[in-house]
Amino acid sequence: MPEIRVEIGERKRSYPILIEKGIKEEIGRLLTARYQGDKILLVTDKNVRAYYAEVIEELLRKAGYEVVIYTLPAGEQAKSFKYLHKGYDLLLEKGFNRDNLIMALGGGVVGDLAGFLAATFMRGISFVQIPTTLLAQVDSSVGGKTAINHPKGKNLIGAFYQPELVVIDPDFLQTLPLRELKTGIAEVIKYGLIADRDFAIYLKEHKEAIFNLETEALLHLITRSCAIKAEIVREDEKEKGVRALLNFGHTIGHAIEAVTGYQVYNHGEAVAIGMIGAGRLSCKLGFLTREDLEILGDIVRLYGLPFSCRYGEDVEGLFQTLFYDKKVRENKLRWILLERLGHAFIKSDIDNQLVREILEGLV
Ligand code: ADP
Ligand code: ZN
């Protein structure tokens, strides 16, 4: 079974990400080997609950645990103070203490809220993730970022908090809506572009297998993505340096999400447009070759991800929004560019006029 170890911090505390078809059936055994407590809070959302929560609950009960299910509404609205608060109430009402465990079963929303709940309840209790969307499997379950939203912005309240274990079963993707699958693929493409040219080419050549959800292709996709992210996070848990490379496509992507009120494009779609923009910028500045820029475009197009943003003429508004990102320091944008396909780097001083031109090409 592919196992990726994410190593974090000075003392290289590490946790395993286990990736295997059908591994969700093993959850009882995997947990009893690691967790001696009696109670589990199983956090999920309404959709995932209907498909999977009962099966997982049953497996945990059989393994001897008392299970309390906390069902969130589906969607971003769940990442709020309200549902965090309800979570604390439930934990206290059911007598949870520091030796107990929280398990996230769902996509990035469930993982972010459950993770922050685990990070803060009694100053931190054990946390296990079972991500059920591709985006959560390849992105949010690696690296320990947890958060809720604030009315002033997304993910503004949160903590770095690493799980004890991540269990990834590609079978979950069988029920995932196509649009959700594609949003995850955008991040997968990103990993190829920033760190592994061969992987990018693999994606170009295996669209059929991936869209047909063939096990071998999905396992390769997930394993390679998690390995690339784990390697970057190992070097830089708290985003002081190389972790910024993971933001390729995100400077423009976040701005597009924001100016369209988070209603038009989902995260992966916005990042796809952002990657096109960052790729063109890399090419204009003489780093990425025309041929490689074309390959980048081909992959984005192949997976049905958007190329440009239906947003109208307000390029200036979009430009200003670039600076709202919480990663902006002293009003300076840090661009992640491609030196070539499979190799990204950070560059700060880029002419604003050039950036505006790139944005004009995207809207
Ligand atoms: P993401 O993981 O993309 O950040 P969410 O946590 O919001 O986002 O999940 C996206 C949507 O997919 C939600 O409506 C969620 O209920 C649904 N979902 C999650 N996992 C599955 C699955 N395995 N099958 C079907 N729907 C799912
Ligand atoms: Zn992202």
PDB file of N, CA and C in Angstrom, residues 268-329:
ATOM      1  N   GLY A 268     -10.941  25.357  -7.754  1.00  0.00           N
ATOM      2  CA  GLY A 268     -10.091  24.804  -8.803  1.00  0.00           C
ATOM      3  C   GLY A 268     -10.241  25.526 -10.131  1.00  0.00           C
ATOM      4  N   GLU A 269     -11.452  25.920 -10.456  1.00  0.00           N
ATOM      5  CA  GLU A 269     -11.688  26.655 -11.703  1.00  0.00           C
ATOM      6  C   GLU A 269     -10.950  27.986 -11.686  1.00  0.00           C
ATOM      7  N   ALA A 270     -11.047  28.682 -10.568  1.00  0.00           N
ATOM      8  CA  ALA A 270     -10.360  29.975 -10.447  1.00  0.00           C
ATOM      9  C   ALA A 270      -8.842  29.779 -10.510  1.00  0.00           C
ATOM     10  N   VAL A 271      -8.357  28.728  -9.882  1.00  0.00           N
ATOM     11  CA  VAL A 271      -6.913  28.443  -9.909  1.00  0.00           C
ATOM     12  C   VAL A 271      -6.466  28.089 -11.336  1.00  0.00           C
ATOM     13  N   ALA A 272      -7.320  27.398 -12.078  1.00  0.00           N
ATOM     14  CA  ALA A 272      -6.975  27.068 -13.471  1.00  0.00           C
ATOM     15  C   ALA A 272      -6.749  28.347 -14.270  1.00  0.00           C
ATOM     16  N   ILE A 273      -7.654  29.303 -14.128  1.00  0.00           N
ATOM     17  CA  ILE A 273      -7.490  30.590 -14.825  1.00  0.00           C
ATOM     18  C   ILE A 273      -6.215  31.279 -14.334  1.00  0.00           C
ATOM     19  N   GLY A 274      -5.993  31.199 -13.033  1.00  0.00           N
ATOM     20  CA  GLY A 274      -4.794  31.802 -12.446  1.00  0.00           C
ATOM     21  C   GLY A 274      -3.511  31.158 -12.969  1.00  0.00           C
ATOM     22  N   MET A 275      -3.552  29.858 -13.198  1.00  0.00           N
ATOM     23  CA  MET A 275      -2.359  29.165 -13.715  1.00  0.00           C
ATOM     24  C   MET A 275      -2.073  29.574 -15.155  1.00  0.00           C
ATOM     25  N   ILE A 276      -3.151  29.784 -15.920  1.00  0.00           N
ATOM     26  CA  ILE A 276      -2.964  30.287 -17.289  1.00  0.00           C
ATOM     27  C   ILE A 276      -2.288  31.663 -17.226  1.00  0.00           C
ATOM     28  N   GLY A 277      -2.790  32.517 -16.332  1.00  0.00           N
ATOM     29  CA  GLY A 277      -2.228  33.857 -16.180  1.00  0.00           C
ATOM     30  C   GLY A 277      -0.762  33.814 -15.746  1.00  0.00           C
ATOM     31  N   ALA A 278      -0.479  33.018 -14.717  1.00  0.00           N
ATOM     32  CA  ALA A 278       0.899  32.938 -14.203  1.00  0.00           C
ATOM     33  C   ALA A 278       1.828  32.304 -15.241  1.00  0.00           C
ATOM     34  N   GLY A 279       1.279  31.375 -16.027  1.00  0.00           N
ATOM     35  CA  GLY A 279       2.073  30.763 -17.098  1.00  0.00           C
ATOM     36  C   GLY A 279       2.420  31.788 -18.170  1.00  0.00           C
ATOM     37  N   ARG A 280       1.440  32.587 -18.569  1.00  0.00           N
ATOM     38  CA  ARG A 280       1.692  33.628 -19.582  1.00  0.00           C
ATOM     39  C   ARG A 280       2.700  34.650 -19.072  1.00  0.00           C
ATOM     40  N   LEU A 281       2.562  35.004 -17.804  1.00  0.00           N
ATOM     41  CA  LEU A 281       3.505  35.944 -17.192  1.00  0.00           C
ATOM     42  C   LEU A 281       4.925  35.356 -17.229  1.00  0.00           C
ATOM     43  N   SER A 282       5.039  34.083 -16.889  1.00  0.00           N
ATOM     44  CA  SER A 282       6.349  33.407 -16.901  1.00  0.00           C
ATOM     45  C   SER A 282       6.951  33.437 -18.304  1.00  0.00           C
ATOM     46  N   CYS A 283       6.080  33.280 -19.297  1.00  0.00           N
ATOM     47  CA  CYS A 283       6.532  33.253 -20.687  1.00  0.00           C
ATOM     48  C   CYS A 283       6.955  34.653 -21.132  1.00  0.00           C
ATOM     49  N   LYS A 284       6.130  35.648 -20.791  1.00  0.00           N
ATOM     50  CA  LYS A 284       6.430  37.040 -21.153  1.00  0.00           C
ATOM     51  C   LYS A 284       7.762  37.502 -20.586  1.00  0.00           C
ATOM     52  N   LEU A 285       8.067  37.013 -19.380  1.00  0.00           N
ATOM     53  CA  LEU A 285       9.310  37.431 -18.730  1.00  0.00           C
ATOM     54  C   LEU A 285      10.511  36.613 -19.209  1.00  0.00           C
ATOM     55  N   GLY A 286      10.234  35.697 -20.150  1.00  0.00           N
ATOM     56  CA  GLY A 286      11.341  34.968 -20.758  1.00  0.00           C
ATOM     57  C   GLY A 286      11.774  33.717 -20.015  1.00  0.00           C
ATOM     58  N   PHE A 287      10.958  33.222 -19.109  1.00  0.00           N
ATOM     59  CA  PHE A 287      11.321  31.980 -18.413  1.00  0.00           C
ATOM     60  C   PHE A 287      10.738  30.775 -19.149  1.00  0.00           C
ATOM     61  N   LEU A 288       9.418  30.639 -19.093  1.00  0.00           N
ATOM     62  CA  LEU A 288       8.757  29.483 -19.710  1.00  0.00           C
ATOM     63  C   LEU A 288       8.770  29.618 -21.243  1.00  0.00           C
ATOM     64  N   THR A 289       9.068  28.521 -21.948  1.00  0.00           N
ATOM     65  CA  THR A 289       9.050  28.586 -23.411  1.00  0.00           C
ATOM     66  C   THR A 289       7.609  28.566 -23.927  1.00  0.00           C
ATOM     67  N   ARG A 290       7.423  29.018 -25.164  1.00  0.00           N
ATOM     68  CA  ARG A 290       6.111  29.000 -25.814  1.00  0.00           C
ATOM     69  C   ARG A 290       5.547  27.581 -25.858  1.00  0.00           C
ATOM     70  N   GLU A 291       6.433  26.616 -26.175  1.00  0.00           N
ATOM     71  CA  GLU A 291       5.987  25.212 -26.288  1.00  0.00           C
ATOM     72  C   GLU A 291       5.443  24.726 -24.946  1.00  0.00           C
ATOM     73  N   ASP A 292       6.174  25.046 -23.862  1.00  0.00           N
ATOM     74  CA  ASP A 292       5.719  24.603 -22.538  1.00  0.00           C
ATOM     75  C   ASP A 292       4.435  25.319 -22.118  1.00  0.00           C
ATOM     76  N   LEU A 293       4.320  26.580 -22.490  1.00  0.00           N
ATOM     77  CA  LEU A 293       3.085  27.309 -22.181  1.00  0.00           C
ATOM     78  C   LEU A 293       1.909  26.641 -22.891  1.00  0.00           C
ATOM     79  N   GLU A 294       2.175  26.161 -24.103  1.00  0.00           N
ATOM     80  CA  GLU A 294       1.110  25.484 -24.828  1.00  0.00           C
ATOM     81  C   GLU A 294       0.704  24.176 -24.163  1.00  0.00           C
ATOM     82  N   ILE A 295       1.695  23.456 -23.659  1.00  0.00           N
ATOM     83  CA  ILE A 295       1.380  22.206 -22.943  1.00  0.00           C
ATOM     84  C   ILE A 295       0.517  22.518 -21.717  1.00  0.00           C
ATOM     85  N   LEU A 296       0.908  23.552 -20.991  1.00  0.00           N
ATOM     86  CA  LEU A 296       0.117  23.976 -19.817  1.00  0.00           C
ATOM     87  C   LEU A 296      -1.340  24.222 -20.238  1.00  0.00           C
ATOM     88  N   GLY A 297      -1.518  25.000 -21.309  1.00  0.00           N
ATOM     89  CA  GLY A 297      -2.868  25.288 -21.794  1.00  0.00           C
ATOM     90  C   GLY A 297      -3.610  24.032 -22.225  1.00  0.00           C
ATOM     91  N   ASP A 298      -2.887  23.134 -22.907  1.00  0.00           N
ATOM     92  CA  ASP A 298      -3.508  21.884 -23.364  1.00  0.00           C
ATOM     93  C   ASP A 298      -4.075  21.089 -22.193  1.00  0.00           C
ATOM     94  N   ILE A 299      -3.300  21.005 -21.107  1.00  0.00           N
ATOM     95  CA  ILE A 299      -3.748  20.186 -19.964  1.00  0.00           C
ATOM     96  C   ILE A 299      -4.991  20.812 -19.333  1.00  0.00           C
ATOM     97  N   VAL A 300      -4.961  22.127 -19.155  1.00  0.00           N
ATOM     98  CA  VAL A 300      -6.118  22.808 -18.557  1.00  0.00           C
ATOM     99  C   VAL A 300      -7.364  22.600 -19.424  1.00  0.00           C
ATOM    100  N   ARG A 301      -7.184  22.736 -20.739  1.00  0.00           N
ATOM    101  CA  ARG A 301      -8.309  22.577 -21.669  1.00  0.00           C
ATOM    102  C   ARG A 301      -8.832  21.139 -21.660  1.00  0.00           C
ATOM    103  N   LEU A 302      -7.889  20.199 -21.643  1.00  0.00           N
ATOM    104  CA  LEU A 302      -8.217  18.774 -21.683  1.00  0.00           C
ATOM    105  C   LEU A 302      -9.182  18.371 -20.558  1.00  0.00           C
ATOM    106  N   TYR A 303      -8.975  18.959 -19.381  1.00  0.00           N
ATOM    107  CA  TYR A 303      -9.801  18.579 -18.235  1.00  0.00           C
ATOM    108  C   TYR A 303     -11.029  19.484 -18.085  1.00  0.00           C
ATOM    109  N   GLY A 304     -11.301  20.246 -19.136  1.00  0.00           N
ATOM    110  CA  GLY A 304     -12.528  21.052 -19.129  1.00  0.00           C
ATOM    111  C   GLY A 304     -12.508  22.169 -18.110  1.00  0.00           C
ATOM    112  N   LEU A 305     -11.311  22.614 -17.761  1.00  0.00           N
ATOM    113  CA  LEU A 305     -11.217  23.722 -16.806  1.00  0.00           C
ATOM    114  C   LEU A 305     -11.184  25.045 -17.574  1.00  0.00           C
ATOM    115  N   PRO A 306     -11.662  26.130 -16.952  1.00  0.00           N
ATOM    116  CA  PRO A 306     -11.762  27.388 -17.708  1.00  0.00           C
ATOM    117  C   PRO A 306     -10.406  28.039 -17.968  1.00  0.00           C
ATOM    118  N   PHE A 307     -10.390  28.807 -19.011  1.00  0.00           N
ATOM    119  CA  PHE A 307      -9.206  29.468 -19.531  1.00  0.00           C
ATOM    120  C   PHE A 307      -9.217  30.948 -19.238  1.00  0.00           C
ATOM    121  N   SER A 308     -10.433  31.476 -19.205  1.00  0.00           N
ATOM    122  CA  SER A 308     -10.576  32.901 -18.965  1.00  0.00           C
ATOM    123  C   SER A 308     -11.816  33.088 -18.109  1.00  0.00           C
ATOM    124  N   CYS A 309     -11.964  34.325 -17.662  1.00  0.00           N
ATOM    125  CA  CYS A 309     -12.937  34.616 -16.625  1.00  0.00           C
ATOM    126  C   CYS A 309     -14.020  35.516 -17.196  1.00  0.00           C
ATOM    127  N   ARG A 310     -15.269  35.110 -17.093  1.00  0.00           N
ATOM    128  CA  ARG A 310     -16.357  35.979 -17.530  1.00  0.00           C
ATOM    129  C   ARG A 310     -16.616  36.987 -16.428  1.00  0.00           C
ATOM    130  N   TYR A 311     -16.085  38.168 -16.620  1.00  0.00           N
ATOM    131  CA  TYR A 311     -16.146  39.117 -15.518  1.00  0.00           C
ATOM    132  C   TYR A 311     -16.380  40.543 -16.003  1.00  0.00           C
ATOM    133  N   GLY A 312     -16.319  40.772 -17.311  1.00  0.00           N
ATOM    134  CA  GLY A 312     -16.541  42.135 -17.795  1.00  0.00           C
ATOM    135  C   GLY A 312     -15.239  42.882 -17.939  1.00  0.00           C
ATOM    136  N   GLU A 313     -15.347  44.200 -17.908  1.00  0.00           N
ATOM    137  CA  GLU A 313     -14.222  45.040 -18.316  1.00  0.00           C
ATOM    138  C   GLU A 313     -13.360  45.543 -17.171  1.00  0.00           C
ATOM    139  N   ASP A 314     -13.801  45.309 -15.949  1.00  0.00           N
ATOM    140  CA  ASP A 314     -13.160  45.970 -14.821  1.00  0.00           C
ATOM    141  C   ASP A 314     -11.822  45.331 -14.428  1.00  0.00           C
ATOM    142  N   VAL A 315     -10.837  45.466 -15.322  1.00  0.00           N
ATOM    143  CA  VAL A 315      -9.522  44.893 -15.041  1.00  0.00           C
ATOM    144  C   VAL A 315      -8.889  45.550 -13.817  1.00  0.00           C
ATOM    145  N   GLU A 316      -9.129  46.848 -13.670  1.00  0.00           N
ATOM    146  CA  GLU A 316      -8.539  47.565 -12.541  1.00  0.00           C
ATOM    147  C   GLU A 316      -9.055  47.006 -11.201  1.00  0.00           C
ATOM    148  N   GLY A 317     -10.358  46.716 -11.173  1.00  0.00           N
ATOM    149  CA  GLY A 317     -10.937  46.133  -9.963  1.00  0.00           C
ATOM    150  C   GLY A 317     -10.294  44.795  -9.635  1.00  0.00           C
ATOM    151  N   LEU A 318     -10.098  43.993 -10.666  1.00  0.00           N
ATOM    152  CA  LEU A 318      -9.465  42.694 -10.475  1.00  0.00           C
ATOM    153  C   LEU A 318      -8.018  42.887 -10.002  1.00  0.00           C
ATOM    154  N   PHE A 319      -7.336  43.847 -10.619  1.00  0.00           N
ATOM    155  CA  PHE A 319      -5.948  44.131 -10.242  1.00  0.00           C
ATOM    156  C   PHE A 319      -5.841  44.520  -8.765  1.00  0.00           C
ATOM    157  N   GLN A 320      -6.730  45.425  -8.330  1.00  0.00           N
ATOM    158  CA  GLN A 320      -6.699  45.861  -6.926  1.00  0.00           C
ATOM    159  C   GLN A 320      -6.966  44.686  -5.984  1.00  0.00           C
ATOM    160  N   THR A 321      -7.849  43.796  -6.422  1.00  0.00           N
ATOM    161  CA  THR A 321      -8.208  42.667  -5.564  1.00  0.00           C
ATOM    162  C   THR A 321      -7.020  41.724  -5.332  1.00  0.00           C
ATOM    163  N   LEU A 322      -6.071  41.718  -6.246  1.00  0.00           N
ATOM    164  CA  LEU A 322      -4.878  40.882  -6.050  1.00  0.00           C
ATOM    165  C   LEU A 322      -4.205  41.188  -4.713  1.00  0.00           C
ATOM    166  N   PHE A 323      -4.325  42.460  -4.299  1.00  0.00           N
ATOM    167  CA  PHE A 323      -3.608  42.901  -3.093  1.00  0.00           C
ATOM    168  C   PHE A 323      -4.354  42.593  -1.802  1.00  0.00           C
ATOM    169  N   TYR A 324      -5.599  42.105  -1.900  1.00  0.00           N
ATOM    170  CA  TYR A 324      -6.349  41.767  -0.683  1.00  0.00           C
ATOM    171  C   TYR A 324      -5.910  40.434  -0.097  1.00  0.00           C
ATOM    172  N   ASP A 325      -5.157  39.679  -0.854  1.00  0.00           N
ATOM    173  CA  ASP A 325      -4.768  38.343  -0.401  1.00  0.00           C
ATOM    174  C   ASP A 325      -4.027  38.409   0.939  1.00  0.00           C
ATOM    175  N   LYS A 326      -4.297  37.397   1.812  1.00  0.00           N
ATOM    176  CA  LYS A 326      -3.645  37.509   3.119  1.00  0.00           C
ATOM    177  C   LYS A 326      -2.150  37.214   3.046  1.00  0.00           C
ATOM    178  N   LYS A 327      -1.673  36.803   1.876  1.00  0.00           N
ATOM    179  CA  LYS A 327      -0.238  36.567   1.737  1.00  0.00           C
ATOM    180  C   LYS A 327       0.528  37.813   1.301  1.00  0.00           C
ATOM    181  N   VAL A 328      -0.193  38.873   0.990  1.00  0.00           N
ATOM    182  CA  VAL A 328       0.485  40.102   0.568  1.00  0.00           C
ATOM    183  C   VAL A 328       1.104  40.796   1.778  1.00  0.00           C
ATOM    184  N   ARG A 329       2.394  41.131   1.674  1.00  0.00           N
ATOM    185  CA  ARG A 329       3.080  41.866   2.746  1.00  0.00           C
ATOM    186  C   ARG A 329       3.577  43.184   2.178  1.00  0.00           C
TER     187      ARG A 329
END
